[in-house]
XYZ file of C-alpha atoms in Angstrom:
744
model
C 201.103 139.195 238.083
C 199.873 142.564 239.412
C 203.280 144.092 238.737
C 203.504 142.413 235.337
C 200.152 143.736 234.271
C 200.447 147.174 235.801
C 198.810 150.092 234.048
C 202.146 151.321 232.774
C 203.000 147.913 231.329
C 199.632 147.679 229.613
C 200.066 151.153 228.145
C 203.549 150.223 226.907
C 202.198 147.097 225.203
C 199.355 149.039 223.617
C 201.658 151.788 222.374
C 204.102 149.227 221.005
C 201.381 147.500 218.961
C 199.405 150.495 217.730
C 199.514 151.025 213.964
C 198.748 154.731 214.406
C 201.635 156.967 215.444
C 201.375 158.378 218.996
C 203.533 161.314 220.112
C 203.369 164.424 222.303
C 204.642 168.002 222.055
C 204.889 170.949 224.414
C 203.584 174.475 223.769
C 206.763 175.264 221.816
C 205.899 172.293 219.571
C 208.945 170.335 220.778
C 208.558 166.568 220.920
C 208.210 165.329 224.488
C 207.113 161.760 223.789
C 207.701 159.568 220.729
C 206.016 156.166 220.752
C 207.231 153.057 218.902
C 204.420 153.473 216.391
C 205.637 157.014 215.625
C 209.121 155.650 215.047
C 207.741 153.060 212.617
C 205.594 155.533 210.718
C 208.011 158.453 210.475
C 211.374 156.659 210.475
C 212.865 158.525 213.461
C 213.717 156.820 216.732
C 212.669 158.295 220.072
C 216.274 159.353 220.709
C 216.254 161.292 217.425
C 212.833 162.856 217.941
C 212.449 163.823 221.607
C 213.480 167.396 222.270
C 213.387 168.524 218.626
C 210.777 170.919 217.240
C 208.173 168.886 215.406
C 208.294 171.154 212.349
C 212.069 170.777 212.132
C 211.896 166.989 212.513
C 209.002 166.571 210.078
C 208.368 169.682 207.966
C 204.619 169.728 207.522
C 201.980 171.270 205.310
C 198.308 171.496 206.234
C 195.745 170.161 203.779
C 193.947 173.493 203.417
C 194.662 177.172 203.939
C 193.596 178.287 207.381
C 194.001 174.849 208.955
C 197.109 175.906 210.875
C 195.341 178.925 212.386
C 192.395 176.699 213.322
C 194.802 174.191 214.875
C 196.540 176.836 217.012
C 193.217 178.367 218.058
C 191.807 174.971 219.055
C 194.923 174.112 221.054
C 194.952 177.435 222.876
C 191.252 177.012 223.678
C 191.848 173.508 224.975
C 189.767 171.857 222.231
C 190.509 168.696 220.308
C 191.590 169.326 216.703
C 191.287 166.909 213.805
C 192.742 167.446 210.377
C 195.100 166.217 207.722
C 198.239 167.309 205.935
C 201.613 166.080 204.782
C 205.006 165.693 206.389
C 208.371 165.333 204.675
C 210.417 162.376 205.850
C 214.163 162.346 206.145
C 214.592 160.885 202.634
C 212.525 163.707 201.140
C 209.407 161.648 200.466
C 206.029 163.131 201.357
C 203.708 161.239 203.693
C 200.055 162.237 204.042
C 198.672 161.795 207.540
C 195.386 162.267 209.335
C 195.826 163.503 212.915
C 193.813 163.957 216.073
C 195.436 166.388 218.523
C 194.239 166.459 222.146
C 195.407 169.280 224.446
C 197.040 168.195 227.709
C 196.018 170.172 230.810
C 197.569 170.403 234.260
C 195.672 172.408 236.862
C 193.435 173.721 234.095
C 196.358 175.048 232.080
C 197.257 173.688 228.607
C 200.883 172.541 228.703
C 201.073 170.694 225.381
C 199.271 168.139 223.296
C 199.108 164.441 222.439
C 198.743 163.527 218.755
C 197.595 160.334 217.059
C 198.475 160.230 213.343
C 197.516 157.731 210.698
C 199.103 157.171 207.272
C 196.488 158.148 204.681
C 198.834 158.274 201.667
C 197.261 155.238 200.008
C 193.740 156.564 200.617
C 194.640 159.980 199.223
C 196.171 158.397 196.129
C 193.035 156.287 195.720
C 190.885 159.426 196.022
C 192.991 161.130 193.362
C 192.575 158.104 191.094
C 188.807 158.207 191.635
C 188.739 161.904 190.750
C 190.755 161.182 187.597
C 188.412 158.337 186.688
C 185.405 160.594 187.279
C 186.915 163.240 185.008
C 187.642 160.599 182.376
C 184.096 159.260 182.488
C 182.752 162.811 182.436
C 184.824 163.579 179.350
C 183.598 160.407 177.627
C 180.033 161.335 178.579
C 180.385 164.808 177.091
C 181.828 163.704 173.740
C 179.307 160.913 173.197
C 176.689 161.573 170.557
C 174.158 159.695 172.670
C 171.824 161.775 174.868
C 172.583 161.099 178.518
C 170.608 162.347 181.518
C 171.012 161.636 185.219
C 168.052 162.097 187.588
C 167.811 161.849 191.358
C 165.214 159.708 193.118
C 162.690 162.593 192.989
C 163.016 163.000 189.225
C 165.101 166.173 189.416
C 167.732 166.584 186.719
C 171.259 166.138 188.120
C 173.251 166.160 184.888
C 172.841 166.186 181.117
C 175.557 165.875 178.495
C 176.168 168.155 175.528
C 174.052 166.049 173.203
C 171.054 166.454 175.531
C 171.627 170.196 175.775
C 171.867 170.552 171.999
C 168.702 168.554 171.363
C 166.607 170.323 174.017
C 167.967 173.772 173.197
C 168.410 174.431 176.916
C 171.469 175.114 179.057
C 172.374 173.148 182.198
C 171.281 176.162 184.274
C 167.785 175.819 182.800
C 167.641 172.067 183.429
C 169.587 171.032 186.520
C 167.542 170.869 189.717
C 164.139 170.811 188.006
C 161.870 167.752 187.636
C 162.345 166.478 184.097
C 158.573 166.282 183.431
C 158.236 170.022 184.097
C 160.836 171.169 181.613
C 161.230 168.460 178.946
C 157.999 166.429 178.671
C 154.934 167.567 176.658
C 151.879 168.051 178.918
C 150.056 165.146 177.281
C 152.783 162.693 178.370
C 153.527 163.985 181.889
C 151.229 161.547 183.722
C 152.600 158.571 181.773
C 156.210 159.589 182.383
C 155.661 160.186 186.113
C 154.099 156.731 186.425
C 156.953 155.181 184.443
C 159.492 156.974 186.647
C 157.723 155.687 189.780
C 158.087 152.119 188.493
C 161.775 152.709 187.824
C 162.458 153.996 191.327
C 160.411 151.119 192.763
C 162.923 148.683 191.295
C 161.533 148.012 187.811
C 164.786 148.555 185.966
C 166.541 148.437 183.586
C 163.858 149.609 181.182
C 163.559 150.592 177.532
C 160.861 152.931 176.200
C 160.139 155.906 173.938
C 158.791 159.346 174.740
C 158.869 162.859 173.368
C 161.022 165.751 174.485
C 159.745 169.300 174.164
C 162.536 171.575 172.909
C 163.012 175.212 173.830
C 161.725 176.109 170.339
C 158.494 174.180 170.969
C 159.267 171.230 168.697
C 158.776 167.639 169.817
C 161.496 165.056 169.319
C 160.913 161.330 169.746
C 163.587 159.783 171.978
C 164.373 156.114 172.397
C 165.590 155.543 175.987
C 167.485 152.864 177.856
C 167.413 153.425 181.606
C 168.981 151.884 184.624
C 169.261 152.828 188.289
C 171.939 153.244 190.916
C 171.113 152.015 194.404
C 172.541 152.483 197.871
C 173.632 149.661 200.146
C 170.059 149.071 201.265
C 168.859 148.658 197.695
C 167.031 151.985 197.543
C 167.288 153.798 194.197
C 169.374 156.971 194.385
C 169.724 157.896 190.712
C 168.206 157.041 187.343
C 170.562 157.085 184.354
C 169.102 157.330 180.869
C 170.813 156.982 177.498
C 168.683 158.148 174.612
C 168.708 158.574 170.859
C 166.630 160.964 168.801
C 164.567 158.722 166.492
C 162.317 161.386 165.114
C 163.608 160.821 161.575
C 161.848 157.489 161.211
C 160.783 154.237 162.720
C 163.476 152.388 160.860
C 166.012 154.127 163.007
C 164.282 152.834 166.112
C 164.230 149.282 164.805
C 167.888 149.535 163.931
C 168.824 150.919 167.305
C 166.894 148.199 169.109
C 169.124 145.709 167.389
C 172.297 147.743 167.795
C 171.495 148.214 171.483
C 171.624 144.472 172.021
C 174.781 143.865 170.019
C 176.309 147.045 171.480
C 175.867 145.686 174.979
C 177.382 142.426 173.801
C 180.225 144.332 172.152
C 180.823 146.398 175.290
C 180.842 143.369 177.576
C 182.490 140.715 175.395
C 184.693 142.994 173.303
C 185.235 143.075 169.527
C 185.403 139.328 168.988
C 184.633 137.665 165.654
C 181.238 136.588 166.997
C 180.195 140.031 168.271
C 181.335 141.823 165.108
C 179.494 139.279 162.987
C 176.375 139.917 165.078
C 176.684 143.658 164.407
C 176.906 143.105 160.646
C 173.939 140.723 160.768
C 171.770 143.232 162.637
C 172.611 146.021 160.198
C 171.553 143.907 157.245
C 168.525 142.223 158.840
C 166.987 145.228 160.620
C 167.960 148.070 158.313
C 167.677 146.290 154.965
C 171.220 147.012 153.787
C 172.698 144.440 151.420
C 176.376 145.415 151.626
C 177.865 146.117 155.086
C 181.543 146.221 156.091
C 183.141 146.802 159.495
C 186.850 147.668 159.456
C 188.686 147.997 162.796
C 192.028 149.436 163.736
C 194.569 146.914 165.016
C 197.717 148.781 165.936
C 199.032 150.192 162.644
C 196.815 147.913 160.539
C 193.171 148.191 159.497
C 191.612 144.739 159.543
C 188.301 143.427 158.305
C 186.030 142.880 161.306
C 182.936 141.555 159.584
C 181.079 141.906 156.268
C 177.837 141.004 154.553
C 177.007 140.827 150.842
C 180.453 140.388 149.278
C 182.009 137.268 147.825
C 185.314 138.248 149.404
C 187.134 141.255 150.835
C 190.774 141.797 151.811
C 191.706 140.851 155.390
C 193.793 144.025 155.739
C 192.687 147.335 154.184
C 195.097 149.835 152.675
C 194.292 153.314 154.106
C 195.696 154.854 150.921
C 192.994 153.289 148.698
C 189.255 153.559 148.291
C 186.535 155.536 150.026
C 187.223 153.516 153.189
C 190.859 154.605 153.047
C 189.809 158.235 152.627
C 187.624 158.106 155.735
C 190.402 156.357 157.673
C 192.851 159.118 156.711
C 190.570 162.093 157.292
C 188.122 160.883 159.946
C 185.369 162.618 157.916
C 182.194 160.727 156.905
C 181.734 160.183 153.169
C 178.491 159.912 151.202
C 178.958 158.911 147.570
C 175.691 159.026 145.634
C 177.358 157.688 142.474
C 180.428 155.529 143.064
C 181.294 155.545 139.354
C 181.963 159.289 139.611
C 184.270 159.000 142.646
C 187.960 158.578 141.683
C 188.766 156.868 145.022
C 186.136 154.158 144.658
C 187.397 150.561 144.700
C 184.973 147.950 143.360
C 183.784 145.414 145.915
C 180.758 144.255 143.915
C 179.845 145.210 140.367
C 176.219 145.943 141.323
C 177.090 148.704 143.811
C 176.048 152.240 142.826
C 176.102 154.258 146.079
C 178.249 154.157 149.206
C 178.438 155.784 152.608
C 181.296 155.378 155.033
C 181.419 156.775 158.576
C 184.226 156.634 161.136
C 183.784 154.955 164.505
C 185.289 157.640 166.714
C 185.703 157.885 170.482
C 188.037 160.065 172.531
C 189.225 161.827 169.340
C 190.470 158.535 167.917
C 189.184 156.598 164.919
C 188.630 153.032 166.126
C 187.277 151.782 162.817
C 184.843 152.530 160.003
C 181.349 151.404 159.087
C 180.852 151.145 155.315
C 177.447 150.608 153.671
C 176.880 150.163 149.935
C 173.729 149.738 147.851
C 172.692 148.905 144.330
C 170.739 151.033 141.875
C 167.450 149.496 143.032
C 167.736 150.965 146.569
C 170.112 153.942 146.490
C 171.388 155.395 149.714
C 170.173 158.817 150.882
C 171.107 161.525 153.368
C 168.729 159.867 155.851
C 170.839 156.730 155.619
C 173.919 158.803 156.362
C 172.292 160.328 159.455
C 171.247 156.872 160.605
C 174.717 155.491 159.997
C 176.248 158.321 162.026
C 173.937 157.516 164.952
C 174.731 153.808 164.719
C 178.444 154.622 164.487
C 178.284 156.655 167.707
C 176.698 153.717 169.520
C 179.147 151.240 168.078
C 182.149 153.451 168.843
C 181.145 153.848 172.488
C 180.470 150.113 172.813
C 183.684 149.291 170.960
C 185.718 151.519 173.259
C 184.221 149.901 176.356
C 184.575 146.449 174.846
C 188.230 146.968 174.038
C 188.868 148.220 177.538
C 187.110 145.133 178.931
C 189.159 142.842 176.699
C 192.368 144.655 177.564
C 191.585 144.475 181.272
C 190.753 140.770 181.137
C 193.834 140.061 179.072
C 196.042 142.059 181.448
C 194.644 140.173 184.440
C 195.154 136.854 182.665
C 198.668 137.650 181.497
C 199.911 138.916 184.832
C 198.264 136.029 186.633
C 200.023 133.666 184.240
C 203.254 135.597 184.769
C 202.962 135.045 188.513
C 202.420 131.338 187.916
C 205.427 131.336 185.584
C 207.585 132.811 188.333
C 206.270 130.210 190.763
C 206.938 127.322 188.385
C 210.403 128.642 187.553
C 211.234 128.782 191.249
C 210.181 125.189 191.838
C 212.686 123.563 189.472
C 216.342 123.510 190.436
C 217.857 120.891 188.126
C 218.878 122.633 184.862
C 217.939 119.653 182.687
C 214.413 119.777 184.067
C 214.332 123.585 184.164
C 214.796 124.165 180.399
C 211.616 122.398 179.173
C 209.703 123.633 182.225
C 210.537 127.258 181.344
C 209.507 126.821 177.691
C 206.215 125.128 178.623
C 205.431 127.695 181.310
C 206.194 130.584 178.918
C 203.841 129.068 176.315
C 201.093 129.081 178.952
C 201.563 132.843 179.419
C 201.763 134.054 175.791
C 199.909 131.935 173.241
C 202.268 130.855 170.464
C 202.646 127.896 168.126
C 206.315 127.563 169.037
C 208.227 128.754 172.124
C 211.958 128.075 172.161
C 214.560 128.595 174.855
C 218.282 129.036 174.243
C 220.765 129.474 177.094
C 224.454 130.087 177.501
C 226.604 126.992 177.953
C 229.193 128.140 180.484
C 231.704 125.493 179.589
C 231.880 126.300 175.863
C 230.726 129.904 175.903
C 228.186 129.125 173.161
C 224.436 129.611 173.173
C 222.552 126.337 172.814
C 218.920 125.541 171.992
C 217.675 123.879 175.197
C 213.932 123.342 174.699
C 211.124 123.963 172.193
C 207.508 123.929 173.322
C 205.095 122.947 170.544
C 207.515 120.621 168.760
C 207.700 117.028 169.944
C 211.057 116.154 168.368
C 212.773 119.522 168.645
C 216.462 119.706 167.685
C 217.675 120.648 171.167
C 221.405 120.939 171.635
C 222.055 122.830 168.396
C 224.081 126.036 168.555
C 222.472 129.482 168.326
C 224.754 132.115 166.796
C 224.383 135.700 168.094
C 222.964 137.901 165.354
C 221.384 135.021 163.399
C 217.678 134.263 163.598
C 215.303 135.818 166.093
C 217.025 134.317 169.154
C 220.446 135.339 167.865
C 219.264 138.909 167.271
C 217.811 139.214 170.767
C 221.091 137.923 172.219
C 223.228 140.256 170.106
C 221.035 143.345 170.521
C 220.317 142.693 174.221
C 216.756 143.953 173.663
C 213.271 142.711 172.825
C 212.993 141.962 169.094
C 209.542 142.132 167.438
C 209.176 140.917 163.856
C 205.757 141.168 162.242
C 206.428 138.702 159.399
C 209.726 136.826 159.592
C 210.230 134.515 156.557
C 210.952 130.860 157.222
C 214.484 131.107 155.785
C 215.492 133.710 158.380
C 214.785 131.384 161.306
C 217.540 129.270 162.822
C 218.036 126.364 160.421
C 217.267 123.784 163.104
C 213.794 125.277 163.687
C 212.740 125.983 160.075
C 211.208 122.552 159.325
C 208.840 122.843 162.288
C 207.247 126.221 161.436
C 203.490 126.037 160.666
C 203.613 128.963 158.180
C 206.078 130.548 155.772
C 205.925 133.895 157.592
C 205.704 134.139 161.366
C 205.155 136.928 163.851
C 208.013 136.686 166.326
C 208.778 138.091 169.766
C 212.301 137.308 170.959
C 213.390 138.464 174.411
C 216.932 138.226 175.800
C 217.517 136.689 179.222
C 219.544 139.424 180.897
C 220.887 139.032 184.420
C 223.587 141.123 186.051
C 224.534 142.577 182.683
C 225.073 139.138 181.120
C 222.928 137.685 178.336
C 222.094 134.206 179.620
C 220.001 133.230 176.594
C 216.762 134.077 174.791
C 213.085 133.144 174.760
C 211.396 133.173 171.350
C 207.633 133.179 170.704
C 206.407 132.502 167.159
C 202.944 132.315 165.630
C 201.458 133.003 162.149
C 202.038 136.549 160.880
C 198.374 137.542 160.946
C 198.425 137.187 164.750
C 200.944 139.827 165.744
C 201.982 140.498 169.325
C 200.077 143.249 171.136
C 201.869 145.966 173.165
C 200.651 144.244 176.341
C 202.078 140.909 175.209
C 205.360 142.616 174.388
C 205.429 144.120 177.879
C 204.760 140.731 179.447
C 207.374 139.078 177.198
C 210.005 141.417 178.614
C 208.916 140.528 182.161
C 208.999 136.837 181.259
C 212.551 137.313 180.044
C 213.534 138.844 183.366
C 211.884 136.013 185.312
C 213.415 133.357 183.066
C 216.809 135.024 183.365
C 216.466 134.902 187.129
C 215.580 131.203 186.962
C 218.521 130.467 184.655
C 220.880 132.523 186.815
C 219.685 130.710 189.913
C 220.252 127.383 188.177
C 223.807 128.437 187.348
C 224.404 129.598 190.902
C 223.081 126.374 192.333
C 225.387 124.414 190.045
C 228.353 126.380 191.371
C 227.462 126.457 195.051
C 229.113 123.153 195.828
C 232.430 124.576 194.577
C 232.455 127.559 196.930
C 233.899 127.794 200.434
C 231.998 129.057 203.459
C 233.056 132.708 202.989
C 233.084 134.944 199.945
C 236.722 135.943 199.308
C 235.915 139.475 198.131
C 233.572 140.689 200.886
C 234.365 138.338 203.755
C 230.650 137.602 204.159
C 229.193 134.139 204.252
C 228.796 132.730 200.781
C 225.758 131.189 199.141
C 226.679 127.635 200.139
C 226.757 128.446 203.822
C 223.637 130.595 203.468
C 221.591 127.766 201.950
C 222.504 125.355 204.760
C 221.895 127.955 207.454
C 218.575 128.940 205.916
C 217.280 125.372 206.017
C 218.317 125.088 209.664
C 216.571 128.346 210.570
C 213.401 127.311 208.751
C 213.450 123.936 210.486
C 213.799 125.690 213.841
C 210.797 127.875 213.040
C 208.763 124.804 212.152
C 209.662 123.162 215.451
C 208.624 126.310 217.298
C 205.284 126.186 215.426
C 205.563 129.795 214.320
C 206.540 131.237 217.687
C 209.908 132.243 216.254
C 209.665 134.757 213.417
C 212.069 134.659 210.478
C 212.459 137.401 207.870
C 214.585 137.645 204.752
C 215.865 140.752 202.987
C 217.155 140.446 199.413
C 219.330 143.370 198.315
C 220.704 144.208 194.890
C 223.001 147.089 193.918
C 221.264 149.210 191.301
C 222.744 149.464 187.796
C 225.869 147.707 189.011
C 226.802 146.595 185.522
C 226.718 150.208 184.359
C 228.760 151.183 187.438
C 231.451 148.644 186.542
C 231.537 149.693 182.917
C 231.759 153.374 183.821
C 234.305 153.174 186.641
C 236.080 149.845 186.247
C 235.928 146.555 188.091
C 238.271 147.693 190.848
C 235.809 150.414 191.776
C 233.042 147.795 191.555
C 234.927 145.500 193.953
C 235.418 148.449 196.300
C 231.679 149.155 196.197
C 230.893 145.526 197.034
C 233.302 145.507 199.991
C 231.948 148.822 201.241
C 228.375 147.573 200.988
C 229.338 144.449 202.918
C 230.643 146.746 205.651
C 227.326 148.619 205.726
C 225.529 145.305 206.159
C 227.730 144.403 209.119
C 227.061 147.803 210.691
C 223.289 147.725 210.354
C 222.408 144.170 211.442
C 222.681 142.322 214.728
C 225.436 139.857 215.454
C 222.829 137.112 215.594
C 221.626 137.834 212.038
C 223.001 135.987 209.016
C 224.452 138.080 206.184
C 225.618 136.508 202.934
C 226.674 137.483 199.465
C 223.982 135.857 197.373
C 225.690 136.348 194.028
C 227.172 139.235 192.043
C 225.857 142.471 193.507
C 223.016 140.638 195.261
C 223.049 140.056 199.017
C 220.704 138.478 201.517
C 220.066 138.983 205.237
C 218.212 136.510 207.472
C 216.677 138.088 210.579
C 215.492 135.800 213.373
C 212.827 137.037 215.784
C 211.965 139.778 213.312
C 208.610 140.582 211.730
C 207.906 142.248 208.410
C 208.021 145.812 209.781
C 211.299 145.106 211.476
C 212.736 143.709 208.249
C 211.602 146.782 206.336
C 213.205 149.043 208.967
C 216.509 147.171 208.699
C 216.413 147.212 204.902
C 215.556 150.906 204.838
C 218.430 151.691 207.203
C 220.824 149.729 204.974
C 219.510 151.460 201.862
C 219.782 154.958 203.332
C 223.231 154.384 204.816
C 224.676 152.996 201.580
C 223.181 155.817 199.501
C 225.096 158.325 201.642
C 228.347 156.351 201.753
C 231.140 157.658 199.496
C 232.913 155.061 197.323
C 236.552 155.760 196.413
C 236.905 155.732 192.635
C 239.681 155.973 190.055
C 242.056 158.924 190.332
C 240.616 160.064 193.642
C 237.054 160.383 192.390
C 234.195 160.068 194.886
C 231.411 157.782 193.684
C 228.003 156.793 194.986
C 225.674 153.893 194.358
C 222.240 152.786 195.515
C 220.610 149.500 196.441
C 217.108 148.042 196.113
C 215.656 145.564 198.594
C 212.788 143.103 198.893
C 211.534 141.884 202.266
C 209.484 138.828 203.196
C 208.640 136.804 206.285
C 208.164 133.082 206.714
C 204.427 132.426 206.687
C 202.545 129.511 208.257
C 200.845 128.639 204.980
C 204.190 128.369 203.129
C 206.860 127.690 205.799
C 209.679 126.825 203.406
C 213.037 128.323 202.565
C 212.154 128.490 198.890
C 208.920 130.369 199.572
C 210.688 132.841 201.845
C 213.463 133.666 199.379
C 211.114 133.680 196.414
C 208.831 136.165 198.154
C 211.775 138.384 199.058
C 213.013 138.196 195.463
C 209.560 139.178 194.215
C 209.772 142.216 196.483
C 213.229 143.008 195.100
C 211.944 142.632 191.558
C 209.077 144.999 192.385
C 211.529 147.507 193.873
C 213.589 147.370 190.681
C 210.547 147.775 188.502
C 209.294 150.691 190.626
C 212.437 152.731 190.010
C 215.173 151.203 192.255
C 216.735 152.676 195.412
C 213.783 151.551 197.526
C 212.434 148.788 199.723
C 209.387 146.661 198.885
C 207.887 144.093 201.271
C 205.599 141.276 200.145
């Protein structure tokens, strides 16, 4: 036991399991030691690294000018140096690392150094994203019409936006760093404001109040404030953030803003739903006394009615070429019409209307909608109403922007969560007759639609056949779908996502027409493409007024890819019993043998209760269909055979390599963890990328491969889970740009 657990053995174990890279260099910066962790991080083995100059092996760049001089000076003085920078790996990618370098002394003389480096690429990218987000929020803050001020816990001004500067008549240099009560508050209100600030910093927040600001010109402006506080991890207040509106023009403005504040918060948190928009219209009429109020919001290329008060009826969709509303939509310029009968653009909404004002809801240089207010001859609108409407519009635009972002974020989370569940459900069903309705039902759970239909290719006849229709109990499954006809036929023929805003009933496939709930339907039809072959189409249909958003279109395309994979897998499973143990083209094991061997390996892992690791690597030649079309199938066959040879070269004799189907291959690695699988996959990828492929007429061709890696996990110790996880990694590698390895 003493020998087994000697100091050297313990050090070897520690070095082998460290996540941080450990290596050593001499005074000439040549590598003298290269630990296993360094090999994992940098992609070079000890044999490749030891003896080479570090800068030649991994060309590096310090994070800041002067760091290299500081590093050399510290090393020569025998001091520890810590810093960061980037190195370029053998494939040209840049890796950001954080390093601690300790000089090594013998007899008081520095002979070299030992370095410990950590991958900080993800942290650096996160920091860059935070900086970008901070700039974005700063830009939004600056363009907002609302007054915004940020104070520290002592009441000193940290930041004010442009609106605050304009109102106070003071520059940031005159404001920042000074207590706000010294520079902005009239002397008569200083004691009250200091007491109010003390309550805020003591935890009495959020708060709403009014106070006066003293401008540089000596005028007083009445400001309505909403304040909240930021706290540290202990709960202590670090900053007070105030959003204010100048309500000097009248108390009606304050009453209106009190109401808009509440619905604005609701709009920002819940988004522009029918209920929140209706609440906005109600507050504008109840608190401000306006009889006619209209909110029109942008929805893609359309301008839809959000809410209205006072009219018997209004169009659901507004034409931007007509009316005062259309003029404001086109120009983004507020309009005040004292006499609507004298305005040639005016469109009558109510015969009693005599004056109108319309203001755009703008944020980030984009018109999100318009607020339109009309009045009769008994209470004509004035310039004060226009100023009030502009203030309300600023609040609504900011809340609307935040609300839309909240809705979009929630919808994205929901859709991609549902997409993940779709992939899981699709992977559970193997029998084609059960798979068709399962795919249609699962797709309907991802993208809401009245009807979701699935058509797939019948391999025996070569025709496309309607397999399942979610939303129709007695669907005419089994009928033929002709390429080019109907939404499904167009998606199949065009091999691309087809979006139709209002497809008439008669242009649907005849078998589906009787089941449509409306005469015109919004349609999203996505082809099921796999390995260059159109395996079918998924079609989503719902009434025309509910078009498909860009996010839904994006998810529909991903659904098509997942469904195509499920359909392709079903076809492969149907054929597996007809195949022999080896693939005739590559000489590798075929899918049939792979499936049996995989189950045996998984069973062995279960018996060992996790002591034996098992990893899978799914590999797929990138753009192989394009390669075949460009260079011919003989060149494609040559590429497949050559890639099979690379697989044999780069794996152990104990590993299982199989052609999974088409240009897709799989490797099973026993006694191999995730990092080991990634290393093997990366070696395969790099080797194949460099390998020349003989082409027609003596041409030299090249191709690349993408790979997904996964390991058998104790919580899901099944063959299906292992391969599905690896395939998810492969799918991610494809989506991320191909010619790379992704582990899940």
